[in-house]
Structures are given as C-alpha cells and as structure tokens.
mmCIF file of C-alpha atoms in Angstrom:
data_model
loop_
_atom_site.group_PDB
_atom_site.id
_atom_site.type_symbol
_atom_site.label_atom_id
_atom_site.label_comp_id
_atom_site.label_asym_id
_atom_site.label_seq_id
_atom_site.Cartn_x
_atom_site.Cartn_y
_atom_site.Cartn_z
ATOM 1 C CA UNK A 2 85.566 109.107 125.440
ATOM 2 C CA UNK A 3 81.289 108.607 124.143
ATOM 3 C CA UNK A 4 80.267 110.868 125.978
ATOM 4 C CA UNK A 5 82.076 113.673 124.080
ATOM 5 C CA UNK A 6 79.763 114.205 120.832
ATOM 6 C CA UNK A 7 81.088 113.038 117.350
ATOM 7 C CA UNK A 8 84.055 111.620 118.961
ATOM 8 C CA UNK A 9 84.781 108.411 118.994
ATOM 9 C CA UNK A 10 83.736 107.802 115.669
ATOM 10 C CA UNK A 11 85.026 110.669 113.839
ATOM 11 C CA UNK A 12 88.325 109.388 115.634
ATOM 12 C CA UNK A 13 86.807 106.020 114.875
ATOM 13 C CA UNK A 14 86.685 106.765 110.972
ATOM 14 C CA UNK A 15 90.051 107.960 110.704
ATOM 15 C CA UNK A 16 91.566 105.072 112.119
ATOM 16 C CA UNK A 17 89.566 103.610 109.357
ATOM 17 C CA UNK A 18 91.176 106.027 107.086
ATOM 18 C CA UNK A 19 94.572 105.033 108.099
ATOM 19 C CA UNK A 20 94.246 101.648 108.082
ATOM 20 C CA UNK A 21 92.520 101.302 105.088
ATOM 21 C CA UNK A 22 96.443 103.552 103.510
ATOM 22 C CA UNK A 23 98.065 100.467 105.677
ATOM 23 C CA UNK A 24 96.496 97.973 103.807
ATOM 24 C CA UNK A 25 98.538 94.572 102.369
ATOM 25 C CA UNK A 26 95.215 92.898 101.529
ATOM 26 C CA UNK A 27 92.341 93.926 99.360
ATOM 27 C CA UNK A 28 90.047 92.548 101.332
ATOM 28 C CA UNK A 29 91.673 94.535 104.302
ATOM 29 C CA UNK A 30 91.017 97.714 101.898
ATOM 30 C CA UNK A 31 87.575 97.388 101.683
ATOM 31 C CA UNK A 32 87.004 96.713 105.201
ATOM 32 C CA UNK A 33 88.921 99.658 106.748
ATOM 33 C CA UNK A 34 86.740 101.820 104.569
ATOM 34 C CA UNK A 35 83.349 100.069 104.551
ATOM 35 C CA UNK A 36 84.061 101.436 108.490
ATOM 36 C CA UNK A 37 84.316 104.222 107.358
ATOM 37 C CA UNK A 38 81.971 105.036 105.215
ATOM 38 C CA UNK A 39 79.835 103.219 108.164
ATOM 39 C CA UNK A 40 81.163 105.986 111.035
ATOM 40 C CA UNK A 41 80.670 108.996 107.686
ATOM 41 C CA UNK A 42 76.787 107.527 107.464
ATOM 42 C CA UNK A 43 76.347 107.858 110.861
ATOM 43 C CA UNK A 44 78.251 111.599 112.112
ATOM 44 C CA UNK A 45 75.847 113.535 111.089
ATOM 45 C CA UNK A 46 73.719 112.141 113.540
ATOM 46 C CA UNK A 47 75.627 112.128 116.369
ATOM 47 C CA UNK A 48 77.447 115.203 115.955
ATOM 48 C CA UNK A 49 77.067 118.513 117.783
ATOM 49 C CA UNK A 50 73.483 118.136 119.348
ATOM 50 C CA UNK A 51 73.566 114.196 118.888
ATOM 51 C CA UNK A 52 70.679 112.563 118.368
ATOM 52 C CA UNK A 53 71.309 108.836 118.564
ATOM 53 C CA UNK A 54 74.040 107.717 120.394
ATOM 54 C CA UNK A 55 76.928 104.271 119.913
ATOM 55 C CA UNK A 56 76.003 103.075 123.062
ATOM 56 C CA UNK A 57 77.808 99.287 123.575
ATOM 57 C CA UNK A 58 77.142 97.681 121.195
ATOM 58 C CA UNK A 59 78.006 100.324 118.814
ATOM 59 C CA UNK A 60 81.182 100.686 120.256
ATOM 60 C CA UNK A 61 82.056 97.525 120.908
ATOM 61 C CA UNK A 62 80.953 96.795 117.162
ATOM 62 C CA UNK A 63 83.523 99.541 116.144
ATOM 63 C CA UNK A 64 85.943 98.571 118.281
ATOM 64 C CA UNK A 65 85.629 94.779 116.239
ATOM 65 C CA UNK A 66 85.727 96.561 113.592
ATOM 66 C CA UNK A 67 88.959 98.323 114.434
ATOM 67 C CA UNK A 68 90.249 95.379 115.535
ATOM 68 C CA UNK A 69 89.777 93.065 112.347
ATOM 69 C CA UNK A 70 91.207 96.320 109.758
ATOM 70 C CA UNK A 71 94.240 96.003 112.067
ATOM 71 C CA UNK A 72 94.973 92.500 112.054
ATOM 72 C CA UNK A 73 94.343 92.695 108.069
ATOM 73 C CA UNK A 74 96.507 94.847 107.784
ATOM 74 C CA UNK A 75 99.392 93.634 109.775
ATOM 75 C CA UNK A 76 99.904 91.093 107.162
ATOM 76 C CA UNK A 77 103.431 91.225 103.984
ATOM 77 C CA UNK A 78 106.651 90.806 104.510
ATOM 78 C CA UNK A 79 107.785 93.450 106.888
ATOM 79 C CA UNK A 80 104.201 92.674 109.528
ATOM 80 C CA UNK A 81 106.999 91.503 112.339
ATOM 81 C CA UNK A 82 108.967 94.831 112.010
ATOM 82 C CA UNK A 83 108.650 97.943 114.794
ATOM 83 C CA UNK A 84 107.815 100.161 112.948
ATOM 84 C CA UNK A 85 105.253 99.047 111.401
ATOM 85 C CA UNK A 86 103.247 97.976 114.132
ATOM 86 C CA UNK A 87 104.177 101.379 115.553
ATOM 87 C CA UNK A 88 102.088 103.221 112.335
ATOM 88 C CA UNK A 89 99.079 100.404 113.490
ATOM 89 C CA UNK A 90 99.328 101.232 116.565
ATOM 90 C CA UNK A 91 99.192 104.800 115.903
ATOM 91 C CA UNK A 92 95.490 106.156 115.126
ATOM 92 C CA UNK A 93 94.709 104.962 117.842
ATOM 93 C CA UNK A 94 97.034 106.531 120.681
ATOM 94 C CA UNK A 95 93.884 109.226 121.433
ATOM 95 C CA UNK A 96 91.772 106.541 122.749
ATOM 96 C CA UNK A 97 94.542 104.161 124.813
ATOM 97 C CA UNK A 98 95.526 107.431 126.070
ATOM 98 C CA UNK A 99 92.080 108.249 127.230
ATOM 99 C CA UNK A 100 92.023 104.526 128.835
ATOM 100 C CA UNK A 101 94.797 105.242 130.396
ATOM 101 C CA UNK A 102 94.873 108.599 131.844
#
C-alpha cells in the first residue's frame, strides 16, 4: 500500500483519529492526535505527484505509533470486551486485508 500516493498516510490519519476518539486516558489521546497531526503534515507532500515517501523507516515508525495508540486506547474497564477490541481493529482493516490478499 506504500506504492499508492497518499494511501498509507491517509489511512494512518483515519486510524489515529479513531484511536483519539476511543482513547480512555489523556496521554493516549494526545499521542493519537500527535500521530494524526504528523500524518496531516506529511500528506500534502505525498499526494497526487508525490515528492516524498515514507519508505521502510517511515512506515515502521508509523506502525509503531499506531501500536502505541492502540495500546493506550485499550485501557479501562471495558478493554477486555470483544466489542472494544473489534472497534480498535476496525480502522486498520484496509492494511490487514491488503496484507492477507
């Protein structure tokens, strides 16, 4: 998915915004919003005629940031419920389905 202009950053922006809405503690919310802001700042340079790309290091850092945001969003009393985990996995389904196919 990294070969398509803007898809990785826009998908990560959607995931980060979703995690910011689902975050239980303020630190996780701020980390998710920081990740969304970083993606928003990167997107104009990566759309249409992309001038810069994430590469392996950028996509790895993006994945690590998403994992941190998900971990922080999964805290609280309902963190073990199946519906809470389904909500956390749902925004990343585009990447998971691409990898599986």
